[in-house]
Amino acid sequence: MFDKKSLLFLAAAFAMGPMAAQDDHHSMSGMSMADMNPAGMLLMDLASGTSANPPSSPLPMIMTHLGDWNAMFMGAGFISDVQQSGPRGGDKLYSTNWFMTAAEHTLGSNGAFQAELMLSLEPATVTDRRYPLLFQTGETAFGKAIVDGQHPHNFIMALGFHYTRSLGEDTTMDVYFAPVGDPALGPVAYPHRDSAMELPEAPLSHHLQDSTHIADEVVTLGIAHKQFKLEASGFYGSEPGENRWIIQAGPINSWSTRLWFFPTKNWAAQVSTGYLVHPEALERGDQWRTTASVSYSRPMPGGSWSSSLIWGRTHSTATQRNLNSYLAESVVPVKRKNFITGRAELVDKDELFSDDLLLEATLRSTFRVGAYTIGYTRDFAWFRHVQTGAGVNFTAYTLPDAIKPYYGNHPIGGNIFIRFRLRPAA
């Protein structure tokens, strides 16, 4: 098992390993980057909402012209079988997936407009409103808190509209409105984060770092100057309800702000904070959330060497508890068709027994859990525009002695999966 020193070593290795890499540019087909003005270029660097991976990250998308519009198509999906040990472990065949399309149009010499739509079939491909994931908590299924499981995404993951305008040399304004979208809070959400692209399961720290990536009534204003971008958002703070086939709505009652720093094309860093009004349906009170992250990406044959370090903290106004999370994550392509993935986490959890009121009253504590994942994916050239691979990963956990009677001394989990991802033709 890894101890805290091992985790720090892993984190340092993930972050420092690629530092000698050189800058590269986006990889795409169907159009030239010269077709876009600076405002359009800002849109091209976005991952989800207004978040961004490092600018050098290869974009796994298909691009084409539709008249005067630039159309973009992205998508990824996993068919996974999970097996977990211990009294609370589970097994399941399920699929996580998403598809995104966007259309961008220049407005004069200084402006650009983009509409985007992101869909997921997870409400149908993740049955019983969850898939097994030891120590995961957050949101509800059938009126009860989800424990040891991850909820599916909504059918409409995002529906948003951007307007960007160049205000002068090296300065660009960005206005974003989304009935469903991603406020300026946290790092790039894990389904769109370069360093997580070969992992079908969500991080345990997801709800302390980036769970606002499907929020309602999002309005964001951003200003980018040279290497910096400052953003502020208003949005409806409650997380999605159990009916994941519809667009929900509510008053703009929450806010966030985020500062990005892009020192080179290989690096992206952010700090953010926000106040969320009643984010969890079964929890009292509101929540403060603060995050910081740094990501690195180096394009390589077959993919990119991408790494992330993320910290996230939530503070509950009802319980006055602070929950912290730490994540180190990396994916390395090897000889074009092979990917090695690692993820290490330390996460504070205080809802592990919320489905058992007697146990919750007895234990009434916050528990720090460690999760350490190693994985391998092999690509197969089956389709022209679909990057197809088969993979496997294994996760070992560390946990306090107080909860070992309920989880076992050494719980482990594993995933076997097939991965599909849209890509430009070679």
Coordinates of N, CA and C in Angstrom, one line a residue, residues 152-372:
P152 N -24.9 8.7 -13.0 CA -24.7 9.0 -14.4 C -24.8 10.5 -14.7
H153 N -24.3 10.9 -15.8 CA -24.5 12.3 -16.3 C -25.9 12.5 -16.9
N154 N -26.3 13.7 -17.0 CA -27.5 14.1 -17.7 C -27.5 13.8 -19.2
F155 N -28.7 13.5 -19.8 CA -28.7 13.4 -21.2 C -28.2 14.6 -21.9
I156 N -28.7 15.8 -21.5 CA -28.1 17.1 -22.0 C -27.1 17.6 -21.0
M157 N -25.8 17.3 -21.3 CA -24.7 17.7 -20.4 C -24.4 19.1 -20.5
A158 N -24.6 19.7 -21.7 CA -24.3 21.1 -21.9 C -25.1 21.6 -23.1
L159 N -25.6 22.8 -22.9 CA -26.2 23.6 -24.0 C -25.9 25.0 -23.7
G160 N -24.9 25.6 -24.5 CA -24.3 26.9 -24.2 C -24.0 27.7 -25.4
F161 N -23.9 29.0 -25.2 CA -23.6 30.0 -26.2 C -22.5 30.9 -25.8
H162 N -21.5 31.1 -26.6 CA -20.3 31.9 -26.4 C -20.3 33.1 -27.3
Y163 N -19.9 34.3 -26.8 CA -19.5 35.4 -27.6 C -18.2 35.9 -27.2
T164 N -17.2 35.9 -28.1 CA -15.9 36.4 -27.7 C -15.6 37.6 -28.6
R165 N -14.8 38.5 -28.1 CA -14.4 39.7 -28.9 C -13.0 40.1 -28.5
S166 N -12.2 40.4 -29.5 CA -10.9 41.0 -29.2 C -11.0 42.4 -28.9
L167 N -10.5 42.8 -27.7 CA -10.6 44.2 -27.3 C -9.3 45.0 -27.6
G168 N -8.3 44.4 -28.1 CA -7.0 45.0 -28.4 C -6.0 44.0 -28.4
E169 N -4.7 44.4 -28.5 CA -3.6 43.4 -28.6 C -3.6 42.6 -27.4
D170 N -3.7 41.3 -27.5 CA -3.5 40.3 -26.4 C -4.6 40.4 -25.4
T171 N -5.8 41.0 -25.7 CA -6.9 41.1 -24.8 C -8.2 40.6 -25.4
T172 N -8.9 39.7 -24.8 CA -10.1 39.2 -25.4 C -11.2 39.0 -24.3
M173 N -12.4 39.4 -24.6 CA -13.5 39.3 -23.7 C -14.3 38.0 -24.1
D174 N -14.9 37.3 -23.1 CA -15.7 36.1 -23.3 C -16.9 36.2 -22.5
V175 N -18.1 36.1 -23.2 CA -19.4 36.1 -22.5 C -20.0 34.7 -22.8
Y176 N -20.5 34.0 -21.8 CA -21.0 32.7 -21.9 C -22.4 32.6 -21.2
F177 N -23.4 32.0 -21.9 CA -24.7 31.7 -21.3 C -25.0 30.3 -21.6
A178 N -25.5 29.6 -20.6 CA -25.8 28.2 -20.8 C -27.0 27.8 -19.9
P179 N -28.1 27.4 -20.5 CA -29.2 26.8 -19.7 C -28.7 25.6 -18.9
V180 N -27.8 24.9 -19.5 CA -27.0 23.8 -18.9 C -25.6 23.9 -19.2
G181 N -24.7 24.1 -18.2 CA -23.3 24.3 -18.6 C -22.4 24.2 -17.4
D182 N -21.3 24.9 -17.6 CA -20.1 24.7 -16.7 C -19.7 26.1 -16.2
P183 N -20.0 26.4 -14.9 CA -19.6 27.7 -14.4 C -18.1 27.8 -14.2
A184 N -17.6 28.9 -13.9 CA -16.1 29.2 -13.7 C -15.7 28.7 -12.3
L185 N -15.7 27.4 -12.1 CA -15.3 26.9 -10.8 C -14.7 25.5 -10.9
G186 N -13.4 25.4 -10.5 CA -12.7 24.2 -10.5 C -11.9 24.0 -11.8
P187 N -11.1 22.9 -11.9 CA -10.4 22.5 -13.0 C -11.3 22.0 -14.2
V188 N -10.7 21.6 -15.3 CA -11.5 21.0 -16.3 C -12.1 19.7 -15.8
A189 N -13.4 19.6 -16.0 CA -14.2 18.4 -15.5 C -13.5 17.1 -16.0
Y190 N -13.6 16.1 -15.1 CA -12.8 14.9 -15.4 C -13.2 14.2 -16.8
P191 N -14.4 14.3 -17.3 CA -14.7 13.6 -18.6 C -13.9 14.3 -19.7
H192 N -13.5 15.5 -19.5 CA -12.8 16.3 -20.6 C -11.4 16.6 -20.3
R193 N -10.9 16.1 -19.2 CA -9.5 16.4 -18.8 C -8.5 15.5 -19.5
D194 N -7.5 16.0 -20.1 CA -6.6 15.2 -20.8 C -6.0 14.1 -20.0
S195 N -5.6 14.3 -18.8 CA -5.0 13.3 -18.0 C -5.9 12.2 -17.5
A196 N -7.2 12.4 -17.7 CA -8.2 11.3 -17.3 C -8.8 10.6 -18.5
M197 N -8.3 10.8 -19.7 CA -9.0 10.3 -20.9 C -9.0 8.8 -21.1
E198 N -8.1 8.1 -20.3 CA -8.1 6.6 -20.4 C -8.6 6.0 -19.2
L199 N -9.4 6.7 -18.4 CA -10.0 6.2 -17.2 C -11.6 6.3 -17.3
P200 N -12.3 5.1 -17.3 CA -13.7 5.2 -17.4 C -14.4 5.6 -16.2
E201 N -13.8 5.5 -15.0 CA -14.5 5.7 -13.7 C -14.2 7.2 -13.2
A202 N -15.1 7.7 -12.5 CA -14.9 9.1 -11.9 C -13.9 9.1 -10.8
P203 N -13.2 10.2 -10.5 CA -12.4 10.3 -9.3 C -13.3 10.3 -8.1
L204 N -12.7 9.8 -7.0 CA -13.5 10.0 -5.7 C -13.6 11.4 -5.3
S205 N -12.7 12.3 -5.7 CA -12.6 13.7 -5.4 C -13.5 14.5 -6.3
H206 N -14.2 13.9 -7.2 CA -15.0 14.6 -8.1 C -16.0 15.7 -7.5
H207 N -16.6 15.3 -6.4 CA -17.6 16.2 -5.8 C -17.0 17.3 -5.0
L208 N -15.7 17.3 -4.8 CA -15.0 18.4 -4.1 C -14.2 19.3 -5.0
Q209 N -14.2 18.9 -6.3 CA -13.4 19.6 -7.3 C -14.1 20.2 -8.5
D210 N -14.9 19.3 -9.2 CA -15.4 19.7 -10.5 C -16.8 19.3 -10.8
S211 N -17.6 19.0 -9.7 CA -18.9 18.5 -9.9 C -19.9 19.5 -10.4
T212 N -19.5 20.8 -10.5 CA -20.5 21.8 -11.1 C -20.5 21.8 -12.6
H213 N -19.9 20.9 -13.3 CA -19.8 21.0 -14.7 C -21.1 20.7 -15.4
I214 N -22.1 20.3 -14.7 CA -23.5 20.3 -15.2 C -24.3 21.1 -14.3
A215 N -24.4 22.4 -14.5 CA -25.2 23.3 -13.7 C -26.2 24.0 -14.6
D216 N -27.2 24.6 -13.9 CA -28.3 25.3 -14.7 C -28.1 26.8 -14.6
E217 N -28.6 27.4 -15.7 CA -28.7 28.9 -15.7 C -27.4 29.6 -15.5
V218 N -26.3 29.1 -16.2 CA -25.0 29.6 -16.0 C -24.7 30.9 -16.9
V219 N -24.3 31.9 -16.2 CA -23.8 33.2 -16.9 C -22.4 33.5 -16.5
T220 N -21.5 33.6 -17.5 CA -20.1 33.8 -17.1 C -19.5 35.0 -18.0
L221 N -18.8 35.8 -17.4 CA -18.0 36.9 -18.0 C -16.6 36.7 -17.8
G222 N -15.8 36.7 -18.8 CA -14.3 36.5 -18.7 C -13.5 37.5 -19.5
I223 N -12.3 37.8 -19.0 CA -11.4 38.7 -19.7 C -10.1 38.1 -19.7
A224 N -9.5 37.9 -20.9 CA -8.2 37.2 -21.0 C -7.2 38.3 -21.5
H225 N -6.0 38.3 -20.9 CA -4.9 39.2 -21.3 C -3.6 38.5 -21.2
K226 N -3.0 38.3 -22.4 CA -1.7 37.6 -22.5 C -1.9 36.2 -21.8
Q227 N -1.2 36.0 -20.7 CA -1.1 34.6 -20.1 C -2.2 34.4 -19.0
F228 N -3.0 35.4 -18.8 CA -4.0 35.3 -17.7 C -5.4 35.4 -18.2
K229 N -6.4 34.8 -17.5 CA -7.8 34.9 -17.8 C -8.5 35.0 -16.4
L230 N -9.4 36.0 -16.2 CA -10.2 36.1 -15.0 C -11.6 36.0 -15.4
E231 N -12.4 35.2 -14.6 CA -13.8 34.9 -14.9 C -14.6 35.0 -13.7
A232 N -15.9 35.3 -13.9 CA -16.9 35.3 -12.8 C -18.2 34.7 -13.3
S233 N -18.9 33.9 -12.5 CA -20.1 33.2 -13.0 C -21.2 33.4 -11.9
G234 N -22.4 33.5 -12.4 CA -23.6 33.3 -11.6 C -24.4 32.0 -12.1
F235 N -25.0 31.2 -11.2 CA -25.6 30.0 -11.7 C -26.6 29.5 -10.6
Y236 N -27.4 28.5 -10.9 CA -28.3 27.8 -10.0 C -27.4 26.8 -9.3
G237 N -27.4 26.8 -7.9 CA -26.4 26.0 -7.2 C -26.7 24.6 -7.0
S238 N -28.0 24.2 -7.1 CA -28.3 22.8 -6.8 C -27.9 21.9 -7.9
E239 N -27.3 20.7 -7.5 CA -26.9 19.8 -8.5 C -28.1 19.1 -9.2
P240 N -27.9 18.4 -10.3 CA -29.1 17.9 -11.1 C -29.9 16.9 -10.2
G241 N -31.2 16.9 -10.5 CA -32.1 16.0 -9.9 C -32.0 14.6 -10.5
E242 N -32.9 13.7 -10.1 CA -32.8 12.3 -10.6 C -33.3 12.1 -12.0
N243 N -34.2 13.0 -12.4 CA -34.7 12.9 -13.8 C -33.6 13.5 -14.7
R244 N -32.8 12.6 -15.3 CA -31.6 13.1 -16.0 C -31.9 13.2 -17.5
W245 N -33.2 13.1 -17.9 CA -33.5 13.3 -19.3 C -34.0 14.7 -19.7
I246 N -34.1 15.5 -18.7 CA -34.7 16.9 -18.9 C -33.7 18.0 -18.6
I247 N -34.0 19.2 -19.0 CA -33.3 20.4 -18.6 C -34.0 21.0 -17.4
Q248 N -33.3 21.1 -16.3 CA -33.9 21.7 -15.1 C -33.6 23.2 -15.1
A249 N -34.2 23.9 -14.2 CA -34.1 25.3 -14.1 C -34.2 25.7 -12.6
G250 N -33.7 26.9 -12.3 CA -33.8 27.5 -11.0 C -33.3 28.9 -11.0
P251 N -33.4 29.6 -10.0 CA -32.9 31.0 -9.9 C -31.4 31.0 -9.8
I252 N -30.8 32.1 -10.4 CA -29.4 32.3 -10.2 C -29.1 32.7 -8.8
N253 N -28.6 31.8 -8.0 CA -28.5 32.0 -6.5 C -27.1 31.7 -6.0
S254 N -26.2 31.3 -6.9 CA -24.8 31.0 -6.5 C -23.8 31.7 -7.4
W255 N -22.6 31.8 -7.0 CA -21.6 32.5 -7.7 C -20.2 31.8 -7.6
S256 N -19.3 32.2 -8.5 CA -17.9 31.7 -8.5 C -17.0 32.6 -9.3
T257 N -15.8 32.5 -9.0 CA -14.8 33.3 -9.7 C -13.5 32.4 -9.9
R258 N -12.8 32.6 -11.0 CA -11.7 31.7 -11.3 C -10.6 32.5 -12.1
L259 N -9.4 32.3 -11.7 CA -8.2 32.9 -12.4 C -7.4 31.8 -13.0
W260 N -7.1 32.0 -14.3 CA -6.3 31.0 -15.1 C -4.9 31.7 -15.3
F261 N -3.9 30.8 -15.4 CA -2.6 31.2 -15.8 C -2.0 30.2 -16.8
F262 N -1.6 30.7 -18.0 CA -1.0 29.8 -19.0 C 0.4 30.3 -19.3
P263 N 1.4 29.9 -18.5 CA 2.8 30.4 -18.6 C 3.4 30.0 -20.0
T264 N 3.1 28.8 -20.5 CA 3.5 28.4 -21.8 C 2.4 27.5 -22.4
K265 N 2.6 27.1 -23.6 CA 1.5 26.3 -24.3 C 1.3 25.0 -23.7
N266 N 2.3 24.5 -22.9 CA 2.2 23.2 -22.2 C 1.5 23.2 -20.9
W267 N 1.3 24.4 -20.3 CA 0.9 24.4 -18.9 C -0.4 25.2 -18.8
A268 N -1.3 24.8 -17.8 CA -2.5 25.5 -17.5 C -2.7 25.4 -16.0
A269 N -2.9 26.5 -15.3 CA -3.1 26.5 -13.8 C -4.3 27.4 -13.5
Q270 N -5.0 27.0 -12.5 CA -6.2 27.8 -12.1 C -6.3 27.8 -10.5
V271 N -6.9 28.9 -10.0 CA -7.4 28.9 -8.6 C -8.9 29.4 -8.7
S272 N -9.8 28.9 -7.9 CA -11.2 29.3 -8.0 C -11.8 29.2 -6.7
T273 N -12.9 29.9 -6.5 CA -13.7 29.7 -5.3 C -15.2 30.1 -5.7
G274 N -16.1 29.5 -4.9 CA -17.5 29.8 -5.2 C -18.4 29.4 -4.0
Y275 N -19.6 30.0 -4.0 CA -20.6 29.8 -3.0 C -21.8 29.1 -3.7
L276 N -22.1 27.9 -3.2 CA -23.2 27.1 -3.8 C -24.4 27.0 -2.8
V277 N -25.5 27.4 -3.2 CA -26.7 27.4 -2.4 C -27.4 26.0 -2.5
H278 N -27.5 25.3 -1.4 CA -28.1 24.0 -1.3 C -27.7 23.1 -2.4
P279 N -26.4 22.7 -2.5 CA -26.0 21.9 -3.7 C -26.5 20.5 -3.6
E280 N -26.7 19.9 -2.4 CA -27.1 18.5 -2.3 C -28.5 18.4 -1.8
A281 N -29.3 17.6 -2.5 CA -30.8 17.5 -2.2 C -31.0 17.1 -0.7
L282 N -30.2 16.1 -0.2 CA -30.5 15.6 1.1 C -29.6 16.2 2.2
E283 N -28.9 17.2 1.9 CA -28.0 17.8 2.9 C -28.6 19.2 3.2
R284 N -28.4 19.6 4.5 CA -28.8 20.9 4.9 C -27.7 21.9 4.6
G285 N -28.1 23.2 4.4 CA -27.1 24.2 4.3 C -26.5 24.4 2.9
D286 N -25.6 25.4 2.8 CA -24.9 25.8 1.6 C -23.5 25.3 1.7
Q287 N -22.7 25.7 0.6 CA -21.3 25.2 0.6 C -20.4 26.2 -0.1
W288 N -19.3 26.4 0.6 CA -18.2 27.1 -0.1 C -17.2 26.0 -0.7
R289 N -16.8 26.3 -1.9 CA -15.8 25.4 -2.6 C -14.7 26.2 -3.1
T290 N -13.5 25.7 -2.8 CA -12.2 26.3 -3.3 C -11.3 25.3 -3.9
T291 N -10.7 25.6 -5.0 CA -9.9 24.6 -5.8 C -8.7 25.3 -6.3
A292 N -7.7 24.5 -6.6 CA -6.5 24.9 -7.3 C -6.0 23.7 -8.1
S293 N -5.4 24.0 -9.2 CA -4.9 22.9 -10.1 C -3.8 23.4 -11.0
V294 N -3.0 22.4 -11.4 CA -2.0 22.7 -12.5 C -2.0 21.5 -13.4
S295 N -2.0 21.7 -14.7 CA -2.0 20.7 -15.7 C -0.9 20.9 -16.7
Y296 N -0.4 19.8 -17.2 CA 0.7 19.8 -18.2 C 0.3 18.9 -19.3
S297 N 0.6 19.2 -20.6 CA 0.4 18.4 -21.7 C 1.5 18.5 -22.7
R298 N 2.0 17.4 -23.2 CA 3.0 17.3 -24.2 C 2.6 16.4 -25.3
P299 N 2.3 17.0 -26.5 CA 1.9 16.1 -27.6 C 3.0 15.2 -28.0
M300 N 2.5 13.9 -28.2 CA 3.5 12.8 -28.6 C 2.8 12.0 -29.7
P301 N 3.6 11.2 -30.4 CA 2.9 10.3 -31.4 C 1.9 9.4 -30.7
G302 N 0.7 9.5 -31.3 CA -0.4 8.6 -30.7 C -1.3 9.3 -29.7
G303 N -0.9 10.4 -29.1 CA -1.6 11.1 -28.1 C -0.8 12.2 -27.4
S304 N -1.0 12.4 -26.1 CA -0.3 13.4 -25.4 C 0.0 12.9 -24.0
W305 N 1.2 13.3 -23.5 CA 1.6 13.0 -22.2 C 1.0 14.1 -21.3
S306 N 0.0 13.7 -20.5 CA -0.8 14.7 -19.8 C -0.8 14.4 -18.3
S307 N -0.6 15.4 -17.5 CA -0.6 15.2 -16.1 C -1.4 16.4 -15.4
S308 N -2.0 16.1 -14.2 CA -2.7 17.1 -13.5 C -2.5 16.9 -12.0
L309 N -2.4 18.0 -11.3 CA -2.4 18.0 -9.8 C -3.5 18.9 -9.4
I310 N -4.4 18.4 -8.5 CA -5.6 19.1 -8.2 C -5.9 19.1 -6.7
W311 N -6.2 20.2 -6.1 CA -6.7 20.3 -4.7 C -8.1 20.9 -4.7
G312 N -8.9 20.3 -3.9 CA -10.3 20.9 -3.7 C -10.7 20.8 -2.3
R313 N -11.4 21.9 -1.8 CA -11.9 21.9 -0.5 C -13.4 22.4 -0.5
T314 N -14.2 21.7 0.3 CA -15.6 22.2 0.5 C -15.8 22.5 2.0
H315 N -16.6 23.6 2.3 CA -17.0 23.9 3.6 C -18.5 24.0 3.7
S316 N -19.1 23.2 4.6 CA -20.5 23.1 4.7 C -20.9 24.1 5.8
T317 N -21.9 25.0 5.4 CA -22.4 26.0 6.4 C -23.3 25.3 7.4
A318 N -23.8 24.1 7.2 CA -24.6 23.4 8.2 C -23.8 22.7 9.2
T319 N -22.8 21.9 8.7 CA -22.0 21.1 9.7 C -20.7 21.8 10.1
Q320 N -20.3 22.9 9.4 CA -19.1 23.6 9.7 C -17.9 22.7 9.4
R321 N -18.0 21.7 8.6 CA -16.9 20.8 8.3 C -16.2 21.2 7.0
N322 N -14.9 21.1 7.1 CA -14.0 21.2 5.9 C -13.7 19.9 5.4
L323 N -13.9 19.6 4.1 CA -13.5 18.4 3.5 C -12.4 18.7 2.4
N324 N -11.3 18.0 2.4 CA -10.2 18.3 1.5 C -10.0 17.1 0.6
S325 N -9.5 17.4 -0.6 CA -9.2 16.3 -1.6 C -7.9 16.7 -2.3
Y326 N -7.1 15.6 -2.6 CA -5.9 15.8 -3.3 C -5.8 14.7 -4.4
L327 N -5.5 15.2 -5.6 CA -5.4 14.2 -6.8 C -4.2 14.5 -7.6
A328 N -3.5 13.4 -8.0 CA -2.4 13.4 -9.0 C -2.8 12.4 -10.1
E329 N -2.7 12.8 -11.3 CA -3.2 12.0 -12.4 C -2.3 12.1 -13.6
S330 N -2.1 11.0 -14.4 CA -1.2 11.2 -15.6 C -1.6 10.0 -16.5
V331 N -1.4 10.3 -17.8 CA -1.5 9.3 -18.9 C -0.3 9.5 -19.8
V332 N 0.3 8.4 -20.2 CA 1.5 8.5 -21.0 C 1.3 7.6 -22.2
P333 N 1.4 8.1 -23.5 CA 1.3 7.2 -24.7 C 2.7 6.6 -24.9
V334 N 2.7 5.3 -25.3 CA 3.9 4.6 -25.5 C 3.8 3.9 -26.9
K335 N 4.7 4.3 -27.8 CA 4.8 3.8 -29.1 C 3.5 3.8 -29.9
R336 N 2.8 5.0 -29.8 CA 1.6 5.3 -30.6 C 0.3 4.6 -30.1
K337 N 0.4 3.3 -29.8 CA -0.8 2.5 -29.6 C -1.1 2.1 -28.2
N338 N -0.2 2.5 -27.3 CA -0.3 2.0 -25.9 C -0.4 3.2 -25.0
F339 N -1.2 3.1 -23.9 CA -1.3 4.2 -22.9 C -1.2 3.6 -21.5
I340 N -0.3 4.2 -20.7 CA -0.2 3.9 -19.3 C -0.8 5.0 -18.5
T341 N -1.7 4.7 -17.6 CA -2.4 5.7 -16.8 C -2.2 5.4 -15.3
G342 N -2.1 6.5 -14.6 CA -2.0 6.5 -13.1 C -2.9 7.6 -12.5
R343 N -3.5 7.2 -11.3 CA -4.2 8.2 -10.6 C -4.1 7.9 -9.1
A344 N -3.8 8.9 -8.3 CA -3.6 8.8 -6.8 C -4.4 9.9 -6.2
E345 N -5.2 9.5 -5.1 CA -6.1 10.4 -4.5 C -6.1 10.2 -3.0
L346 N -6.2 11.3 -2.3 CA -6.6 11.4 -0.8 C -7.8 12.2 -0.7
V347 N -8.9 11.7 -0.1 CA -10.2 12.3 -0.1 C -10.8 12.2 1.3
D348 N -11.3 13.3 1.8 CA -12.1 13.3 3.1 C -13.6 12.9 2.7
K349 N -14.1 12.0 3.4 CA -15.5 11.5 3.2 C -16.3 11.6 4.5
D350 N -17.5 12.2 4.5 CA -18.3 12.2 5.7 C -19.7 11.7 5.5
E351 N -19.9 11.0 4.3 CA -21.3 10.5 4.0 C -21.3 9.0 3.7
L352 N -20.2 8.3 4.1 CA -20.1 6.9 3.8 C -21.2 6.0 4.4
F353 N -21.8 6.5 5.5 CA -22.8 5.8 6.2 C -24.2 6.5 6.2
S354 N -24.4 7.4 5.3 CA -25.6 8.2 5.3 C -26.8 7.3 4.9
D355 N -26.6 6.2 4.3 CA -27.6 5.3 4.0 C -28.0 4.3 5.2
D356 N -27.3 4.5 6.3 CA -27.5 3.7 7.5 C -27.5 4.7 8.7
L357 N -28.7 5.2 9.1 CA -28.7 6.2 10.1 C -28.1 5.8 11.4
L358 N -28.3 4.5 11.8 CA -27.7 4.0 13.1 C -26.2 4.1 13.0
L359 N -25.6 3.6 11.9 CA -24.1 3.6 11.8 C -23.6 5.1 11.7
E360 N -24.3 5.9 11.0 CA -23.9 7.3 10.9 C -23.9 8.0 12.3
A361 N -24.9 7.7 13.1 CA -25.0 8.3 14.4 C -23.9 7.7 15.3
T362 N -23.5 6.5 15.1 CA -22.5 5.8 15.9 C -21.1 6.3 15.6
L363 N -20.8 6.4 14.3 CA -19.5 6.7 13.8 C -19.3 8.2 13.8
R364 N -20.2 9.0 13.2 CA -20.2 10.4 13.1 C -18.8 11.0 13.0
S365 N -18.2 10.8 11.9 CA -16.8 11.3 11.7 C -16.5 11.5 10.2
T366 N -15.4 12.1 10.0 CA -14.9 12.3 8.6 C -13.7 11.3 8.5
F367 N -13.7 10.6 7.4 CA -12.7 9.6 7.1 C -11.9 9.9 5.9
R368 N -10.6 9.8 6.0 CA -9.7 10.1 4.9 C -9.4 8.8 4.2
V369 N -9.7 8.7 2.9 CA -9.6 7.5 2.1 C -8.6 7.8 1.0
G370 N -7.7 6.8 0.7 CA -6.8 6.9 -0.4 C -7.2 5.9 -1.5
A371 N -7.0 6.3 -2.7 CA -7.3 5.4 -3.9 C -6.2 5.6 -4.8
Y372 N -5.6 4.4 -5.3 CA -4.4 4.4 -6.1 C -4.7 3.5 -7.3

